[in-house]
Coordinates of C-alpha atoms (C1' of nucleotides) in Angstrom, one line a residue:
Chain A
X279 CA 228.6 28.2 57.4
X280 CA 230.9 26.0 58.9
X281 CA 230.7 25.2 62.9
X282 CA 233.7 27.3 64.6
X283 CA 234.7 24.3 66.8
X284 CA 235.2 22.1 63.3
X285 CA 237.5 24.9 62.2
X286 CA 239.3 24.9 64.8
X287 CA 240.0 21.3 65.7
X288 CA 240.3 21.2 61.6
X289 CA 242.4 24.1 60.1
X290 CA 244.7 22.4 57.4
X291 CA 241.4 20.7 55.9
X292 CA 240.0 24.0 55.2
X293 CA 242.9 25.5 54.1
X294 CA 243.2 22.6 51.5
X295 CA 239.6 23.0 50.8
X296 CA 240.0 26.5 50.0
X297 CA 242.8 25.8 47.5
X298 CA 240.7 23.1 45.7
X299 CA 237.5 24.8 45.4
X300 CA 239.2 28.3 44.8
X301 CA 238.2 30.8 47.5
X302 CA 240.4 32.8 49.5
X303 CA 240.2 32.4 53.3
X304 CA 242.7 33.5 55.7
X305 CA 242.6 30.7 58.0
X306 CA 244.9 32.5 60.5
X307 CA 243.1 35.8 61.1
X308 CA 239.4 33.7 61.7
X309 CA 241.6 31.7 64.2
X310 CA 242.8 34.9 65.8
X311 CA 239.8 36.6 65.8
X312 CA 237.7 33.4 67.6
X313 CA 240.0 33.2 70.3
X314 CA 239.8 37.1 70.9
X315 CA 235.9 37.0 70.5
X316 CA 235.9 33.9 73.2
X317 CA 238.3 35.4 75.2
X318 CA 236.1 38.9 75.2
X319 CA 232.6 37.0 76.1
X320 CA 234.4 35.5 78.7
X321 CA 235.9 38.4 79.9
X322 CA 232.6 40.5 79.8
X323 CA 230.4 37.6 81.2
X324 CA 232.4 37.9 84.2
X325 CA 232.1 41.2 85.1
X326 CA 228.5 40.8 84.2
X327 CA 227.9 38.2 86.7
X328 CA 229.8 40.3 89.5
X329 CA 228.0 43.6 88.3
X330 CA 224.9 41.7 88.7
X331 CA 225.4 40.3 92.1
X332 CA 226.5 44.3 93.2
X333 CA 223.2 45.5 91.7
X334 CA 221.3 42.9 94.2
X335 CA 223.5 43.3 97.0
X336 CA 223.1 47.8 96.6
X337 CA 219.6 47.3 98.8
X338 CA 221.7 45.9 102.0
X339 CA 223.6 49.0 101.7
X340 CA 223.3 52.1 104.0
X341 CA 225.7 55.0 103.6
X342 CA 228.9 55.6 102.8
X343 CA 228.9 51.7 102.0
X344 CA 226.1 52.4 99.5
X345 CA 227.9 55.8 97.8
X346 CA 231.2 53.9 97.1
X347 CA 229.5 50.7 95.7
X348 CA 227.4 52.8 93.7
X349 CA 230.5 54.4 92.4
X350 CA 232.3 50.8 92.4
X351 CA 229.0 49.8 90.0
X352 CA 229.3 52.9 87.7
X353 CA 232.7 52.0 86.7
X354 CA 232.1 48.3 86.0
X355 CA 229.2 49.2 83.6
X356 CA 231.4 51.6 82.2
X357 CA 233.9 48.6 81.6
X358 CA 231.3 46.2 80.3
X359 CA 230.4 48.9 77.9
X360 CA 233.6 49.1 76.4
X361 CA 234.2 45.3 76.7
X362 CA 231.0 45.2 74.7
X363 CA 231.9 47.4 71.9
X364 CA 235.1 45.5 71.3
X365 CA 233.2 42.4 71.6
X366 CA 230.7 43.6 68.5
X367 CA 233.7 44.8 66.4
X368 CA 235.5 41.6 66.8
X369 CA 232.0 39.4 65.9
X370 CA 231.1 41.2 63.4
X371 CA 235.1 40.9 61.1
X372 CA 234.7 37.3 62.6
X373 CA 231.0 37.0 60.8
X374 CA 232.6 38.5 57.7
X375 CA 234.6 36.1 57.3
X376 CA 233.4 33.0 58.6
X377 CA 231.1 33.6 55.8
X378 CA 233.6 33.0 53.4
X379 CA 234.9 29.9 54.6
X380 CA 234.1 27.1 52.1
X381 CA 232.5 24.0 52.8
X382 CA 235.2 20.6 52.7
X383 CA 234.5 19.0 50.0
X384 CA 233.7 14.9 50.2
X385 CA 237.1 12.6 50.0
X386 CA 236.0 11.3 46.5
X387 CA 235.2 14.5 44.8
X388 CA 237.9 14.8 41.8
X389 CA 240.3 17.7 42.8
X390 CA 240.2 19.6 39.5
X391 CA 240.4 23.5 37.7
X392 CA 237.0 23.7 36.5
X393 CA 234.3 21.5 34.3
X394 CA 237.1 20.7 32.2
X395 CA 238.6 18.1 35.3
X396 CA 234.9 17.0 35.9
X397 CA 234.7 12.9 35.7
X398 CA 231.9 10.9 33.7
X399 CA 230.7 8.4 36.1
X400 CA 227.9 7.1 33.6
X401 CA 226.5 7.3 30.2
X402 CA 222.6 6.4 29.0
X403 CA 221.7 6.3 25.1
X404 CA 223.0 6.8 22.1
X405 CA 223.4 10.1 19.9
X406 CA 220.8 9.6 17.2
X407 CA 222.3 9.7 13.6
X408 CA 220.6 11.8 10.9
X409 CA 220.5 11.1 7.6
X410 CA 220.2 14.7 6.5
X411 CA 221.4 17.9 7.3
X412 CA 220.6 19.1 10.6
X413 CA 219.4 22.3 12.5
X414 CA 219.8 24.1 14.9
X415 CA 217.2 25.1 17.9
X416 CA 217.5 28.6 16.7
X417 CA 216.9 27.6 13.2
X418 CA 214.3 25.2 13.8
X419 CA 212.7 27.5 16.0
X420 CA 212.7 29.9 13.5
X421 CA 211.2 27.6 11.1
X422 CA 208.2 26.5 13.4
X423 CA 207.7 29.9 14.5
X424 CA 207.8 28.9 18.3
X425 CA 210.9 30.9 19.5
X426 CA 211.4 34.5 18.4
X427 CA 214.7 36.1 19.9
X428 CA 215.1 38.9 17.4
X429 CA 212.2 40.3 19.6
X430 CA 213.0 38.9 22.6
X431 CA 216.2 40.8 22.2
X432 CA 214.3 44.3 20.8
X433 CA 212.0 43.9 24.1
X434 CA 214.5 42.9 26.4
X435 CA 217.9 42.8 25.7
X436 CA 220.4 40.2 24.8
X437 CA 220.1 36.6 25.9
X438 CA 216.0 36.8 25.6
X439 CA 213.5 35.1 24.0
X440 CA 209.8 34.7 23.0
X441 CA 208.1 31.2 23.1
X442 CA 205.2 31.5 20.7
X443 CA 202.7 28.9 19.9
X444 CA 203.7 25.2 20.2
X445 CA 206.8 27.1 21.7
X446 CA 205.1 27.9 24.0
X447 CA 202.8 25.1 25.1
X448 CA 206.2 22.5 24.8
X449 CA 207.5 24.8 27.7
X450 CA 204.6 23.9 29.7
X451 CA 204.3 20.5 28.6
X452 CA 208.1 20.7 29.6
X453 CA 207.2 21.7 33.3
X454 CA 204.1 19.9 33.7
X455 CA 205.4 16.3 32.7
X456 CA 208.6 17.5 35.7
X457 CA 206.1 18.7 38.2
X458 CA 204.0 15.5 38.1
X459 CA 206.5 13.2 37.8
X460 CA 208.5 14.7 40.6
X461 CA 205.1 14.9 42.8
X462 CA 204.6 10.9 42.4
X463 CA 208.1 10.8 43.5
X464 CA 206.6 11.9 46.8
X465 CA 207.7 15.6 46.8
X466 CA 205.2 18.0 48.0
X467 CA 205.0 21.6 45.6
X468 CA 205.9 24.3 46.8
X469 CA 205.5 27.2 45.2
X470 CA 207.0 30.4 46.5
X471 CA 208.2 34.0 45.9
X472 CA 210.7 34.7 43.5
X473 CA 211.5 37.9 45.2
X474 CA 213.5 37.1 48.3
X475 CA 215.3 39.3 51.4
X476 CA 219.1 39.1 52.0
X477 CA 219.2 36.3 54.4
X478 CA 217.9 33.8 51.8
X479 CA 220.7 34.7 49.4
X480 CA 223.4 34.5 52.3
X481 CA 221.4 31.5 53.9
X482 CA 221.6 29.4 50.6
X483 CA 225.3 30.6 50.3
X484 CA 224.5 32.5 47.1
X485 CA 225.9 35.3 48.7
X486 CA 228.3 36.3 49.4
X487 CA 230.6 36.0 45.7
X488 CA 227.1 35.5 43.9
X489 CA 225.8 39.2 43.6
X490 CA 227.0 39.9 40.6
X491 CA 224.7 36.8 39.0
X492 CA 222.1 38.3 41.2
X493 CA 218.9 41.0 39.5
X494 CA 219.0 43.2 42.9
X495 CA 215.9 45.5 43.4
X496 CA 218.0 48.1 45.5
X497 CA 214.8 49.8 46.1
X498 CA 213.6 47.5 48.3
X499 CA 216.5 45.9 49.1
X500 CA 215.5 42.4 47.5
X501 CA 216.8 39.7 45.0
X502 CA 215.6 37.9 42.2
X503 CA 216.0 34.5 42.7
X504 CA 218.2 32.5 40.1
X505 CA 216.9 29.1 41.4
X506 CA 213.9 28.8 43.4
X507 CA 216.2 26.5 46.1
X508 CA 216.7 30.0 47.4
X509 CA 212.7 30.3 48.5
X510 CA 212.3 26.9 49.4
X511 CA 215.5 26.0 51.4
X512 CA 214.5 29.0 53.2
X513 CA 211.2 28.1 54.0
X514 CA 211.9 26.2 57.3
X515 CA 214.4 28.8 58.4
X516 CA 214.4 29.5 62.1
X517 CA 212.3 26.0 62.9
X518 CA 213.3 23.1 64.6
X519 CA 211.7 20.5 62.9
X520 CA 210.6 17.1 64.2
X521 CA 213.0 14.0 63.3
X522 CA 209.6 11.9 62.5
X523 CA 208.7 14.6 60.0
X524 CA 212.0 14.4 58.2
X525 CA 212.6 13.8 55.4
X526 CA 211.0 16.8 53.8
X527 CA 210.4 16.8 50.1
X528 CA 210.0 19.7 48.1
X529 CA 209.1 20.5 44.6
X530 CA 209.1 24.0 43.3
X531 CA 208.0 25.3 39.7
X532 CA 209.3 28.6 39.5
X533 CA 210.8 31.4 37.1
X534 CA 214.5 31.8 37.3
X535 CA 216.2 35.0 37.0
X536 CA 220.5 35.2 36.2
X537 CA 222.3 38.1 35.3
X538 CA 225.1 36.1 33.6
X539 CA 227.6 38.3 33.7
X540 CA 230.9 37.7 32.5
X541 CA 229.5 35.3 30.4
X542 CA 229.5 38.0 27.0
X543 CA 231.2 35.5 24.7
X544 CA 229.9 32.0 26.3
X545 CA 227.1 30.0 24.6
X546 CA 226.0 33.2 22.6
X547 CA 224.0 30.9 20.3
X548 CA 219.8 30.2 20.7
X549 CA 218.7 29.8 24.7
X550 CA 221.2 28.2 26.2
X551 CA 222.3 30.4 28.6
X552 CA 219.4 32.9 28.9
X553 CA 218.7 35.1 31.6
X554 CA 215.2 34.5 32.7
X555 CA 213.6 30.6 32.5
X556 CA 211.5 28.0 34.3
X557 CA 212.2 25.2 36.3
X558 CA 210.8 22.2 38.2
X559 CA 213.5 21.7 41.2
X560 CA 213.8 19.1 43.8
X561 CA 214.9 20.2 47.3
X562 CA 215.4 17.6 50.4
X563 CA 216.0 18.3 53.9
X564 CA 216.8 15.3 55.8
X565 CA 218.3 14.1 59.1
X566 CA 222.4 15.2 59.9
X567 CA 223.1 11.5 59.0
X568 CA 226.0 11.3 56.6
X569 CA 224.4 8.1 55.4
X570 CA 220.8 9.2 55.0
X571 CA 222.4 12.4 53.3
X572 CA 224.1 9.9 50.4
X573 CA 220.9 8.3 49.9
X574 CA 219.0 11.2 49.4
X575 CA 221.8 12.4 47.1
X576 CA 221.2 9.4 44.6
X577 CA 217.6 9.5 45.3
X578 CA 217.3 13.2 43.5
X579 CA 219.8 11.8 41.3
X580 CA 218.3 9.5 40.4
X581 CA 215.1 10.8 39.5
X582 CA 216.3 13.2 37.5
X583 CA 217.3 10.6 35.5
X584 CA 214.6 9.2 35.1
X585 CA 213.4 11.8 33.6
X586 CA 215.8 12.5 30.8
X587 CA 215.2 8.5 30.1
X588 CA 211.6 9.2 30.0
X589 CA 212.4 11.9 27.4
X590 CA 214.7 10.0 25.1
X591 CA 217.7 12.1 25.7
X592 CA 221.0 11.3 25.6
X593 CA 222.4 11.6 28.3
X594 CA 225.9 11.3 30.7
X595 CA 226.3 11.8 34.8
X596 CA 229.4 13.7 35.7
X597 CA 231.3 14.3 39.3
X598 CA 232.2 17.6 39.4
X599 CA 235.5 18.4 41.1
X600 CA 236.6 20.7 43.6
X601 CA 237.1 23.9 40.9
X602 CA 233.3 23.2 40.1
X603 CA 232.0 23.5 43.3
X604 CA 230.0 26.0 44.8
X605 CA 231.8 27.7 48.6
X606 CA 228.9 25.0 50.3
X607 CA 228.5 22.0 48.2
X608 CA 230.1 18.7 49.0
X609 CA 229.6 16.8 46.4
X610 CA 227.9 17.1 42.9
X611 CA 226.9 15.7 40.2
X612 CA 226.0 17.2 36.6
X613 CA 223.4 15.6 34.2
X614 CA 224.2 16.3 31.0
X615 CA 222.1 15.9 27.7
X616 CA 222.9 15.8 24.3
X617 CA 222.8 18.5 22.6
X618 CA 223.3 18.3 18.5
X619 CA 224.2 21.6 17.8
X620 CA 226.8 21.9 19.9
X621 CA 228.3 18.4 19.3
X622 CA 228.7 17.6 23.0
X623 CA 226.6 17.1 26.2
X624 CA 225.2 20.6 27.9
X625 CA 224.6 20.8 31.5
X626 CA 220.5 20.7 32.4
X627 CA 220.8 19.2 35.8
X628 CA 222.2 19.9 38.7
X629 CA 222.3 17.9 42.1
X630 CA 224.2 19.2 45.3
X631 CA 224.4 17.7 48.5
X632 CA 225.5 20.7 51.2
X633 CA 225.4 18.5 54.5
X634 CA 224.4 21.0 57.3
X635 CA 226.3 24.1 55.0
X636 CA 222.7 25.7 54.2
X637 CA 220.8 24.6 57.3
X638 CA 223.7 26.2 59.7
X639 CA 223.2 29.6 57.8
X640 CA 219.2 29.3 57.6
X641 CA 219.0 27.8 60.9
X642 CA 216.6 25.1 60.1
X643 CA 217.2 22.5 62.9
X644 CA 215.6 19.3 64.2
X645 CA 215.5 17.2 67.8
X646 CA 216.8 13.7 67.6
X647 CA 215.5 11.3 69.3
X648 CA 218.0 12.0 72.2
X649 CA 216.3 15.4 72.4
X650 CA 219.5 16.8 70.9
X651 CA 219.1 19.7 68.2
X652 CA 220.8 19.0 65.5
X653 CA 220.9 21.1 61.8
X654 CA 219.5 19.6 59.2
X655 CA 220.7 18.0 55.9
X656 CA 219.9 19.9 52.6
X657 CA 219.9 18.9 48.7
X658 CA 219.0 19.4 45.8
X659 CA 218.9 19.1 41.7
X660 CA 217.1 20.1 38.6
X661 CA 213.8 18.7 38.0
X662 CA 213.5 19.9 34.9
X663 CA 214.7 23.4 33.0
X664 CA 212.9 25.0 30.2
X665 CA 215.1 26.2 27.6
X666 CA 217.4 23.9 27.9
X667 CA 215.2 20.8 27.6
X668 CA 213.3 22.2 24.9
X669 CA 216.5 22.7 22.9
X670 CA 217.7 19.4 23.6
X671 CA 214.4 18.3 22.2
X672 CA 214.2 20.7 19.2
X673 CA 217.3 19.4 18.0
X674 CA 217.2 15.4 19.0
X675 CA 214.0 14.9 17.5
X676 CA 214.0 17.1 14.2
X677 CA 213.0 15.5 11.1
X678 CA 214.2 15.5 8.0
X679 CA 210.8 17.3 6.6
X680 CA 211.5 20.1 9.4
X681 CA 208.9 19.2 11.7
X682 CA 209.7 17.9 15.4
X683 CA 208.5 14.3 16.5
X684 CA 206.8 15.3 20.0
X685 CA 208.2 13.0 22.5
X686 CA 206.0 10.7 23.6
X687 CA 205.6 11.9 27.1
X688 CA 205.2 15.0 26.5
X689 CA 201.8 14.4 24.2
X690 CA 199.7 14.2 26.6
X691 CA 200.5 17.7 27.2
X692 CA 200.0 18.6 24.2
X693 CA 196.2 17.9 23.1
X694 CA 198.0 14.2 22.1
X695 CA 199.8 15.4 19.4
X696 CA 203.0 13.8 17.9
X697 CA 204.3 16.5 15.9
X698 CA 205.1 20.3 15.6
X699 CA 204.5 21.4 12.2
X700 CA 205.7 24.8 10.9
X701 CA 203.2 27.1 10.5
X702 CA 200.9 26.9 6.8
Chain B
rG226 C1' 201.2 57.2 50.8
rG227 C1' 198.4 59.3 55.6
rA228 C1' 196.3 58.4 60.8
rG229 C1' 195.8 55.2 64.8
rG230 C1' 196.5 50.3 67.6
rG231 C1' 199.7 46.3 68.5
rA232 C1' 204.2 42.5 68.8
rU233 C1' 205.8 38.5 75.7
rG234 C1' 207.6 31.1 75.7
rG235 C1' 204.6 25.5 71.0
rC236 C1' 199.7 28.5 71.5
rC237 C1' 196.6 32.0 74.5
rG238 C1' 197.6 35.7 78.0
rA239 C1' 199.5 38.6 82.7
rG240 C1' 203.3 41.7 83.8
rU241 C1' 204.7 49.7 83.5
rG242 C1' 212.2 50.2 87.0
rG243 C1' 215.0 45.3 91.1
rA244 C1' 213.9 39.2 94.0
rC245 C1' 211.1 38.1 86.2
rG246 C1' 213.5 33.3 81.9
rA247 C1' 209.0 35.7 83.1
rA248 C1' 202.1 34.5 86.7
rG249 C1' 197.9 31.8 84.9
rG250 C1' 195.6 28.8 81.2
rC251 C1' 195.9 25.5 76.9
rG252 C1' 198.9 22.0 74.5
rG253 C1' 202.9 18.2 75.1
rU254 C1' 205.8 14.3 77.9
rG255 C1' 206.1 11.1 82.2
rG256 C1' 203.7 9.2 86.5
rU257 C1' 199.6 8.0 90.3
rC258 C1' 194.7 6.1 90.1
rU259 C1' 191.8 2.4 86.6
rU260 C1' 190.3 -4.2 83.8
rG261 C1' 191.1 -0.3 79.8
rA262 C1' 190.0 4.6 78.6
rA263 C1' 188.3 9.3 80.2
rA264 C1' 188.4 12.5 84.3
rA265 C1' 191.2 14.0 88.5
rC266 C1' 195.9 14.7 90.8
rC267 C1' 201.5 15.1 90.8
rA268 C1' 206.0 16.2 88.2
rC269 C1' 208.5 17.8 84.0
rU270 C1' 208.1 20.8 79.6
rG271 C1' 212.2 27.3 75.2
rU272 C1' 216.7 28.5 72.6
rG273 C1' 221.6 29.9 72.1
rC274 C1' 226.6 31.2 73.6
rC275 C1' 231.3 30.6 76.7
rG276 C1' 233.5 26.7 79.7
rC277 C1' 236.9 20.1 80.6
rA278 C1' 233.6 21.0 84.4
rA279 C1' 231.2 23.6 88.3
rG280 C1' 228.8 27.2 86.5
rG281 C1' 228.0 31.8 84.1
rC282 C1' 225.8 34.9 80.3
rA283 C1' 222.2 36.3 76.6
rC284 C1' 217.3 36.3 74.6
rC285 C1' 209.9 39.3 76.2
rG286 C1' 209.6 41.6 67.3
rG287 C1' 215.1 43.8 65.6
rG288 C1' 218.8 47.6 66.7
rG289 C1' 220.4 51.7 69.7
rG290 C1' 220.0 54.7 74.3
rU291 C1' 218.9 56.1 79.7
rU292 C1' 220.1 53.6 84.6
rC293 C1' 224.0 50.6 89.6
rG294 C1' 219.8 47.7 87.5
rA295 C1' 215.0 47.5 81.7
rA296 C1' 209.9 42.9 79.3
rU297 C1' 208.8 47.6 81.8
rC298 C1' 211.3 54.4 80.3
rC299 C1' 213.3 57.0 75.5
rC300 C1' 214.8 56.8 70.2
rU301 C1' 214.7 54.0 65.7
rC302 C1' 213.6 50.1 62.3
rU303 C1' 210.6 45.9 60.8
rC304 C1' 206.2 43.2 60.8
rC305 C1' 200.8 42.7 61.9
rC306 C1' 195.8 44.8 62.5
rU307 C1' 192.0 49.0 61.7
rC308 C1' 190.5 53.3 59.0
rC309 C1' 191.5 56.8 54.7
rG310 C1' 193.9 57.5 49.9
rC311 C1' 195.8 55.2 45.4
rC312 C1' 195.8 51.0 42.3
rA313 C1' 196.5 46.0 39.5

RNA sequence: GGAGGGAUGGCCGAGUGGACGAAGGCGGUGGUCUUGAAAACCACUGUGCCGCAAGGCACCGGGGGUUCGAAUCCCUCUCCCUCCGCCA
């Protein structure tokens, strides 16, 4: 959500930032309607105040005096009535829509179509050579006997899996290695529910445009988070926070839940794009400082980093540009690890910086030190994700005698191993 | 799922049709006093919207209604508590 005063003092730049980032907004009609919504509060404020006044003044009145003003009073509530309804009908198109209005995108931020136009800012490690013929994850899974998705598939439907054995406990290792290295980063876990109301969907700017991504429990009228940013961003809605507090640091480890639809012929192959996994995830609310927001941005960015180092993988750092953004992100960057099978880089992290986009929604505000309340700041990126780091891993560091070197961080994980062997 | 009770400011808690944005207490901030601290005393202490401003308006769990006027009356929803039932 976007403050109504910016749009108005700002028009063209949303306008543009609606082209770039590929949402329709009718600048013009939100225009329209917020000068007819001021106009109306104004309008029925007034007569408030002077219906108001009447009602105290009625007591002084003896009569004749008192019948008319009585009847004078009767109309003018009838009038603020109406005034009222009109008022509601206007706010609520005028809600509609303002919740449709993109966030502006930050001046360097690549204008682009989609991930095709993103830019490479950076590039760590090598892709390893083999000397023999290489698997797949699906294959080498297979061949360990750690992921099943023949019956992932029978129990579940497409894009489903079973992580079975070492499968299994490399998942954990996966999340366990993210969730302490994140928490010695400073971040405090936070685990939450998966299972969220409305206004945490709309409040992270999942919704609206994301429902169709979204498993809805109708029956309750809930959502299954795809990202547990939803939960935690959330957390702090409706506070005001204190500036000495800030910033806040959160780490979640949570199940993720995406519907992927429209995605029938994409990245069919193994768990790539799957539609339940885990993740470690790194959210930051900080002060409305545009410069605080930055470093925060490369601080999540950074870590993250850190740990695809720490795992050996391959990795490169792009920009995303404007056709890659989300309606309230204003900058951000991929991490992207090299993946074997598919001869390229695949996308396992991602960082966004929203500036006060989420926090306006959520109302999640703080008091500066000039007692001014101000909204807060909020990021985030990837941690870690299950699938997609274990595939990365599968295929990086399978040997030629089929078994998978363990890397070394994960080990400790692992009851110190240094291998996954196939099954005798 | 059934029956009953409840929801008021940062917290506790009064208020059953008008002068109530709301007593009182606690907490917080500032001050007086003090060598310092404590105590005592005094003052201040919610949020949002419209407006250049003066100012106005809204908010007593949410929504709707009755009324000239609603924290207060009516309807409805949500949440919390107690009891019963069911059940991981």
């Amino acid at each position: 959500m976007l403050d109504s005063k910016f749009i108005r003092e700002n028009p063209d730049l949303i306008r543009e930032a609606a082209q770039n980032k590929k949402f329709e907004v009718d600048v013009d009609r939100i225009l329209a309607l917020d000068e007819k919504r001021r106009a109306l509060i104004h309008e029925s404020e007034t007569l408030r105040a002077k219906q108001k006044q009447g009602s105290k003044d009625l007591g002084k009145l003896k009569g004749d005096d008192k019948q008319a003003a009585l009847e004078e009073l009767k109309q003018m509530s009838e009038r603020f009535k109406t005034l009222n309804d009109e008022l509601r009908n206007v706010e609520a198109d005028y809600d509609e829509l303002m919740l449709r209005v993109p966030n502006v995108p930050a001046a360097e931020v690549p204008v682009g179509e989609g991930d095709e136009d993103n830019v490479e800012l950076r590039k760590w490690g090598e892709p390893r050579k083999f000397d023999f013929e290489t698997k797949d994850h699906v294959e080498i899974g297979k061949t360990l006997d750690i992921i099943d998705i023949p019956r992932g598939v029978k129990v579940s439907g497409t894009r489903s899996y079973f992580f079975k054995g070492d499968g299994a406990l490399l998942e954990n290792a996966i999340m366990q290695f993210g969730l302490n290295y994140i928490i010695k980063k400073g971040f405090t876990p936070l685990f939450g529910p998966v299972i969220v109301k409305d206004f945490a969907m709309y409040g992270t700017a999942f919704f609206p445009f994301g429902e169709e991504q979204c498993y809805r429990i109708e029956k309750d009228e809930l959502n299954l988070v795809g990202t547990s940013e939803v939960f935690v961003t959330s957390f702090h809605s409706d506070e005001i926070l204190k500036e000495s507090d800030l910033p806040y640091l959160y780490a979640a480890l949570s199940t993720c839940f995406r519907r992927e639809a429209g995605t029938y012929g994409r990245d069919t192959k193994g768990v790539y794009r799957v539609h339940q996994f885990q993740k470690v995830e790194q959210v930051v609310l900080c002060r409305a400082d545009e410069e605080e927001s930055r470093r925060q941005h490369e601080f999540i960015l950074n870590n993250s980093e850190e740990v695809l180092r720490a795992l050996g993988l391959p990795y490169h750092v792009v920009t995303c540009c404007t056709g890659d953004l989300g309606l309230g992100q204003v900058v951000k960057y991929d991490l992207e690890a090299w993946m074997p099978s598919r001869e390229g880089y695949g996308e396992t992290h991602s960082a966004s910086r929203y500036h006060d986009f989420q926090a306006r929604r959520l109302n999640i505000r703080y008091k500066d030190s000039d007692g001014k309340t101000k909204f807060v700041h909020t990021l985030n990126n990837t941690v870690v994700a299950s699938t997609r780091l274990l595939m990365a891993i599968l295929e990086n560091y399978q040997q030629a005698d089929g078994t998978v070197e363990i890397p070394e961080v994960l080990r400790p994980y692992m009851g110190g191993r240094s291998r996954i062997e196939p099954p005798k």
